[in-house]
Tab-separated table of C-alpha atoms and ligand atoms in Angstrom:
chain	number	residue	atom	x	y	z
L	13	MET	CA	99.891	154.915	186.389
L	14	LYS	CA	101.964	152.352	185.502
L	15	ASN	CA	101.517	149.030	184.868
L	16	ARG	CA	102.687	145.828	182.992
L	17	LEU	CA	101.609	142.252	182.236
L	18	VAL	CA	103.690	139.157	180.779
L	19	VAL	CA	102.351	136.146	179.512
L	20	SER	CA	102.942	133.276	177.662
L	21	PHE	CA	101.279	130.460	175.720
L	22	PRO	CA	101.436	127.644	173.373
L	23	SER	CA	101.412	128.258	169.562
L	24	ILE	CA	98.036	126.667	169.101
L	25	SER	CA	95.628	128.927	167.587
L	26	ILE	CA	92.763	128.731	170.125
L	27	ASN	CA	95.251	131.440	171.720
L	28	GLU	CA	94.668	134.551	169.588
L	29	SER	CA	91.326	134.977	170.921
L	30	LEU	CA	93.044	134.646	174.812
L	31	ALA	CA	95.429	137.364	173.243
L	32	ARG	CA	92.854	139.510	172.099
L	33	GLY	CA	91.153	139.104	175.299
L	34	ILE	CA	93.964	139.888	177.458
L	35	THR	CA	94.718	142.859	175.716
L	36	ALA	CA	91.179	144.274	176.009
L	37	SER	CA	91.332	143.341	180.098
L	38	PHE	CA	94.706	144.847	180.609
L	39	ILE	CA	93.796	148.114	179.024
L	40	MET	CA	90.296	148.407	180.177
L	41	PRO	CA	91.288	150.269	183.041
L	42	LEU	CA	92.772	153.366	180.877
L	43	ASP	CA	88.729	153.694	179.699
L	44	PRO	CA	89.593	153.106	175.619
L	45	THR	CA	86.994	154.024	173.090
L	46	VAL	CA	85.444	150.929	171.749
L	47	GLU	CA	87.863	151.934	168.604
L	48	GLU	CA	90.795	152.163	170.237
L	49	LEU	CA	90.017	148.490	171.769
L	50	SER	CA	89.050	147.492	168.557
L	51	ASP	CA	92.520	148.476	166.659
L	52	LEU	CA	94.315	147.051	169.939
L	53	ARG	CA	92.805	143.634	169.781
L	54	THR	CA	92.959	143.734	165.938
L	55	ALA	CA	96.939	144.672	165.874
L	56	VAL	CA	97.709	142.297	168.549
L	57	SER	CA	95.790	139.372	166.631
L	58	GLU	CA	97.513	139.827	163.625
L	59	ALA	CA	101.396	139.659	165.526
L	60	VAL	CA	99.968	136.736	167.366
L	61	THR	CA	98.881	135.146	164.545
L	62	ASN	CA	101.981	135.799	162.206
L	63	ALA	CA	104.044	134.056	165.773
L	64	ILE	CA	102.168	130.866	165.308
L	65	ILE	CA	101.908	130.434	161.535
L	66	HIS	CA	105.046	131.857	160.434
L	67	GLY	CA	107.145	131.744	163.486
L	68	TYR	CA	106.426	128.151	164.293
L	69	GLY	CA	104.220	127.162	161.450
L	70	ARG	CA	103.902	123.083	162.040
L	71	THR	CA	106.314	123.199	164.842
L	72	ASP	CA	105.211	123.714	168.364
L	73	GLY	CA	106.646	126.939	170.404
L	74	ILE	CA	105.899	129.146	172.925
L	75	VAL	CA	104.351	132.886	172.320
L	76	SER	CA	105.170	135.435	174.737
L	77	MET	CA	103.609	138.779	175.297
L	78	GLU	CA	104.583	141.762	177.095
L	79	LEU	CA	101.830	144.509	177.888
L	80	GLU	CA	102.753	148.200	179.487
L	81	TYR	CA	101.253	150.886	179.899
L	82	ASP	CA	102.462	154.260	181.477
L	83	GLY	CA	99.716	156.760	181.221
L	84	CYS	CA	98.083	156.665	177.920
L	85	ASP	CA	100.740	155.396	176.626
L	86	VAL	CA	100.275	151.006	175.805
L	87	THR	CA	103.022	149.050	174.183
L	88	VAL	CA	102.252	144.967	173.502
L	89	THR	CA	105.631	143.098	172.487
L	90	VAL	CA	104.621	140.098	171.019
L	91	ARG	CA	107.542	137.388	170.840
L	92	ASP	CA	108.113	134.116	168.871
L	93	GLU	CA	111.606	131.779	168.972
L	94	GLY	CA	110.537	130.413	165.409
L	95	ARG	CA	112.272	130.890	161.818
L	96	GLY	CA	112.492	134.808	162.032
L	97	ILE	CA	112.422	136.712	158.895
L	98	GLU	CA	114.716	137.018	156.109
L	99	ASN	CA	113.857	140.291	155.077
L	100	ILE	CA	112.048	142.297	157.363
L	101	GLU	CA	111.510	145.471	154.943
L	102	LEU	CA	109.965	143.131	152.385
L	103	ALA	CA	107.776	141.224	154.724
L	104	ARG	CA	106.416	144.764	155.874
L	105	LYS	CA	105.202	145.686	152.217
L	106	PRO	CA	101.173	145.395	151.880
L	107	PHE	CA	100.136	142.505	150.237
L	108	TYR	CA	103.646	140.788	150.550
L	109	THR	CA	103.338	137.093	151.827
L	110	SER	CA	105.429	133.971	151.786
L	111	MET	CA	102.117	131.845	152.435
L	112	PRO	CA	99.851	132.501	149.423
L	113	ASP	CA	98.963	129.445	149.197
L	114	SER	CA	97.419	129.218	152.197
L	115	GLU	CA	95.189	132.126	151.486
L	116	ARG	CA	97.077	134.514	153.413
L	117	SER	CA	96.630	138.191	151.890
L	118	GLY	CA	99.815	139.642	153.358
L	119	MET	CA	98.072	142.485	154.639
L	120	GLY	CA	98.835	141.573	158.484
L	121	PHE	CA	101.816	144.188	159.090
L	122	SER	CA	100.105	146.827	157.363
L	123	VAL	CA	96.675	146.203	159.559
L	124	MET	CA	99.173	146.507	162.318
L	125	GLU	CA	100.629	149.706	160.998
L	126	ALA	CA	97.061	151.357	160.816
L	127	PHE	CA	95.493	150.316	163.960
L	128	THR	CA	98.397	151.148	166.255
L	129	ASP	CA	100.705	154.883	166.389
L	130	GLY	CA	103.607	152.366	165.798
L	131	VAL	CA	105.062	149.180	164.874
L	132	ASP	CA	108.826	147.925	165.648
L	133	VAL	CA	110.053	144.483	164.279
L	134	GLN	CA	113.014	142.881	165.259
L	135	SER	CA	114.089	139.717	163.895
L	136	ALA	CA	117.171	136.891	163.645
L	137	LEU	CA	116.973	133.999	161.375
L	138	GLY	CA	116.369	130.816	163.121
L	139	GLN	CA	115.890	132.880	166.273
L	140	GLY	CA	112.410	134.702	166.579
L	141	THR	CA	110.610	138.015	165.976
L	142	SER	CA	109.438	140.383	168.381
L	143	VAL	CA	106.975	142.791	167.388
L	144	VAL	CA	106.242	145.810	169.224
L	145	LEU	CA	103.057	147.696	169.047
L	146	ARG	CA	102.476	151.457	170.498
L	147	LYS	CA	99.119	153.030	170.975
L	148	ARG	CA	98.405	156.254	172.881
L	149	ILE	CA	94.769	155.514	174.191
L	150	GLY	CA	93.639	159.032	173.935
L	151	ASN	CA	91.181	159.160	176.894
L	152	HIS	CA	92.472	162.247	179.260
L	153	GLU	CA	91.628	160.030	182.649
L	154	CYS	CA	94.528	157.871	181.754
L	155	SER	CA	97.175	160.931	182.110
L	156	LEU	CA	96.171	161.479	185.713
I	18	MET	CA	81.996	131.485	164.463
I	19	LYS	CA	78.917	130.542	162.857
I	20	VAL	CA	77.597	130.965	159.365
I	21	THR	CA	74.239	130.289	158.617
I	22	TRP	CA	73.201	130.265	154.560
I	23	LYS	CA	70.019	130.526	152.190
I	24	LYS	CA	69.975	130.038	148.633
I	25	HIS	CA	67.612	131.846	146.308
I	26	GLY	CA	68.338	130.648	142.957
I	27	ALA	CA	72.013	131.063	141.687
I	28	THR	CA	72.564	133.139	144.716
I	29	LEU	CA	74.331	132.267	148.205
I	30	ARG	CA	73.845	134.313	150.793
I	31	LEU	CA	76.249	133.606	153.851
I	32	ARG	CA	75.410	135.349	157.085
I	33	PHE	CA	78.461	135.306	159.656
I	34	SER	CA	78.188	136.248	163.390
I	35	GLY	CA	80.679	136.002	165.908
I	36	GLU	CA	84.895	136.327	165.451
I	37	LEU	CA	86.283	135.433	161.800
I	38	ASP	CA	90.201	134.725	162.611
I	39	HIS	CA	93.013	132.369	162.016
I	40	HIS	CA	91.260	130.069	164.105
I	41	SER	CA	88.063	129.942	163.335
I	42	ALA	CA	88.668	130.423	159.068
I	43	ALA	CA	89.700	126.924	158.605
I	44	ASP	CA	85.696	125.719	159.741
I	45	VAL	CA	84.296	128.290	157.908
I	46	ARG	CA	86.337	127.823	154.757
I	47	ARG	CA	85.290	124.138	154.984
I	48	GLU	CA	81.602	124.957	155.309
I	49	ILE	CA	81.794	127.624	152.390
I	50	ASP	CA	83.718	125.394	150.043
I	51	GLY	CA	80.957	122.358	150.762
I	52	LEU	CA	78.055	124.770	149.648
I	53	LEU	CA	80.339	125.845	146.381
I	54	SER	CA	80.535	122.254	145.104
I	55	ASP	CA	76.779	123.084	144.258
I	56	THR	CA	77.868	124.508	141.124
I	57	ALA	CA	74.641	126.187	140.003
I	58	ILE	CA	75.799	128.476	142.466
I	59	GLY	CA	77.227	131.800	140.766
I	60	PHE	CA	77.189	134.461	143.096
I	61	ILE	CA	78.135	135.163	146.643
I	62	VAL	CA	76.381	137.348	149.593
I	63	PHE	CA	78.877	137.884	152.216
I	64	ASP	CA	76.684	139.177	155.116
I	65	LEU	CA	79.121	140.286	157.641
I	66	GLY	CA	76.435	142.286	160.166
I	67	GLY	CA	77.264	139.622	162.958
I	68	VAL	CA	80.971	139.523	162.983
I	69	THR	CA	82.447	140.885	166.057
I	70	PHE	CA	85.837	140.765	165.076
I	71	MET	CA	88.156	140.306	161.802
I	72	ASP	CA	91.353	140.297	160.822
I	73	SER	CA	93.907	139.540	157.920
I	74	SER	CA	92.682	136.006	158.168
I	75	GLY	CA	89.054	136.946	157.220
I	76	ILE	CA	90.684	138.639	153.827
I	77	GLY	CA	92.088	135.341	153.078
I	78	VAL	CA	88.644	133.524	153.583
I	79	ILE	CA	86.799	136.188	151.626
I	80	LEU	CA	89.253	136.353	148.641
I	81	GLY	CA	89.522	132.349	148.387
I	82	ARG	CA	86.150	132.383	147.985
I	83	TYR	CA	85.621	134.835	145.387
I	84	ARG	CA	88.202	133.319	143.359
I	85	MET	CA	86.581	129.981	143.396
I	86	ILE	CA	83.507	131.759	142.236
I	87	ALA	CA	85.260	134.308	139.770
I	88	ALA	CA	86.586	130.941	138.139
I	89	ARG	CA	83.426	130.054	137.128
I	90	GLY	CA	82.124	133.555	136.051
I	91	GLY	CA	80.296	134.700	139.175
I	92	GLY	CA	80.580	137.435	141.514
I	93	MET	CA	80.247	138.273	145.004
I	94	ASP	CA	78.958	141.161	147.477
I	95	ILE	CA	79.944	142.098	150.609
I	96	ILE	CA	77.238	143.812	153.207
I	97	ASN	CA	76.727	145.067	157.184
I	98	ALA	CA	80.335	144.872	157.611
I	99	SER	CA	81.264	146.889	160.624
I	100	ARG	CA	83.519	150.379	160.299
I	101	GLN	CA	86.540	148.585	161.303
I	102	ILE	CA	86.235	145.628	158.888
I	103	GLU	CA	85.200	147.660	156.164
I	104	ARG	CA	88.448	149.220	156.940
I	105	ILE	CA	90.744	146.079	156.670
I	106	LEU	CA	88.593	145.168	153.483
I	107	ARG	CA	89.204	148.628	151.883
I	108	MET	CA	92.892	148.437	152.530
I	109	ALA	CA	93.120	145.282	151.152
I	110	GLY	CA	90.931	146.431	147.892
I	111	VAL	CA	88.466	143.922	148.345
I	112	TYR	CA	85.506	146.027	148.064
I	113	THR	CA	86.787	146.758	144.651
I	114	LEU	CA	86.342	143.201	143.446
I	115	CYS	CA	82.403	143.465	144.712
I	116	THR	CA	79.207	143.622	142.073
I	117	GLN	CA	77.529	146.425	143.758
I	118	GLY	CA	81.089	147.918	145.333
I	119	GLY	CA	79.868	146.727	149.096
I	120	THR	CA	77.112	149.118	149.614
I	121	VAL	CA	75.428	148.282	153.090
I	122	GLU	CA	71.906	146.965	152.625
C	201	LIG	N1	106.597	136.167	163.525
C	201	LIG	C1	107.001	135.726	162.264
C	201	LIG	N2	108.169	134.921	162.293
C	201	LIG	C2	108.580	134.751	161.214
C	201	LIG	N3	108.230	135.385	159.853
C	201	LIG	C3	107.010	136.270	160.064
C	201	LIG	C4	106.694	136.577	161.170
C	201	LIG	N4	105.672	137.588	161.206
C	201	LIG	C5	105.699	137.798	159.650
C	201	LIG	N5	106.574	136.917	158.993
C	201	LIG	C6	106.886	136.918	157.243
C	201	LIG	O1	106.209	138.451	157.274
C	201	LIG	C7	105.289	137.966	155.863
C	201	LIG	C8	104.204	139.094	155.993
C	201	LIG	O2	103.575	139.353	157.080
C	201	LIG	P1	102.160	139.678	157.083
C	201	LIG	O3	101.077	139.651	158.616
C	201	LIG	O4	101.943	141.124	156.608
C	201	LIG	O5	101.281	138.617	155.797
C	201	LIG	P2	100.582	137.054	156.221
C	201	LIG	O6	100.687	136.861	157.598
C	201	LIG	O7	101.526	136.581	155.487
C	201	LIG	O8	99.214	137.230	155.368
C	201	LIG	P3	97.775	138.113	156.412
C	201	LIG	O9	98.261	138.587	157.645
C	201	LIG	O10	97.236	138.899	155.554
C	201	LIG	O11	97.384	136.425	156.574
C	201	LIG	C9	104.956	136.257	156.161
C	201	LIG	O12	103.983	135.859	155.482
C	201	LIG	C10	105.736	135.795	156.859
C	201	LIG	O13	106.925	135.284	155.799
C	202	LIG	MG1	99.778	137.549	159.066
């Protein structure tokens, strides 16, 4: 079975939990384990939080999320049209943060990587960032 | 996210319940920092038993409070984290800063 959902919302922090809730509801038909569900919710939360605090910061913008599954393969793309990332390789390094004074730990990308099967990042300075999270939900039911 | 607390001598025990993310972090910080204005406090126990969700924003909250307490020569422990949260804390090396190494109570 294939399915797809596109949503967008303003870059306000209350929508971090909304994004997690939408993700959980969307993949529910795949009958994920508690751990798979929690892994994907966590990864999505990291990407959406980054879009809000780094992509837009003090400016307002729109965060969009595209969720898809094809059989057991789930893809969540989180996009912003914010400031963009200058050096993606550096940004993805564990403990790297451009905001150490705001109590950021620089672990967001590492958490996304640990909790999914693949993370792709595309970004252009001044244009925005898109983060693709891929995760295979292990239950055999969804391959039918 | 709700934080309830108890003081036992110099130890401040914080019990968290709910979701700890970037959105809830600001209030949690303010609340704990208010409690830490009591300079008699030299040790923090973070009881995460009631936390249903936490991401890297939670690491920032814990490490920020640890820096404050460490600056006055104190320490911290983290107890009752779920497996998922424990994994995140371990990735960030947070347990290595804990007095008891984050043993479950
Ligand atoms: N959507 C984005 N737009 C612009 N910059 C970003 C975006 N996402 C990440 N970054 C950059 O990549 C860095 C690393 O991101 P990561 O999520 O790993 O750490 P962090 O957000 O700084 O800290 P933490 O996630 O631990 O709170 C950020 O500090 C920021 O500079
Ligand atoms: Mg982050």
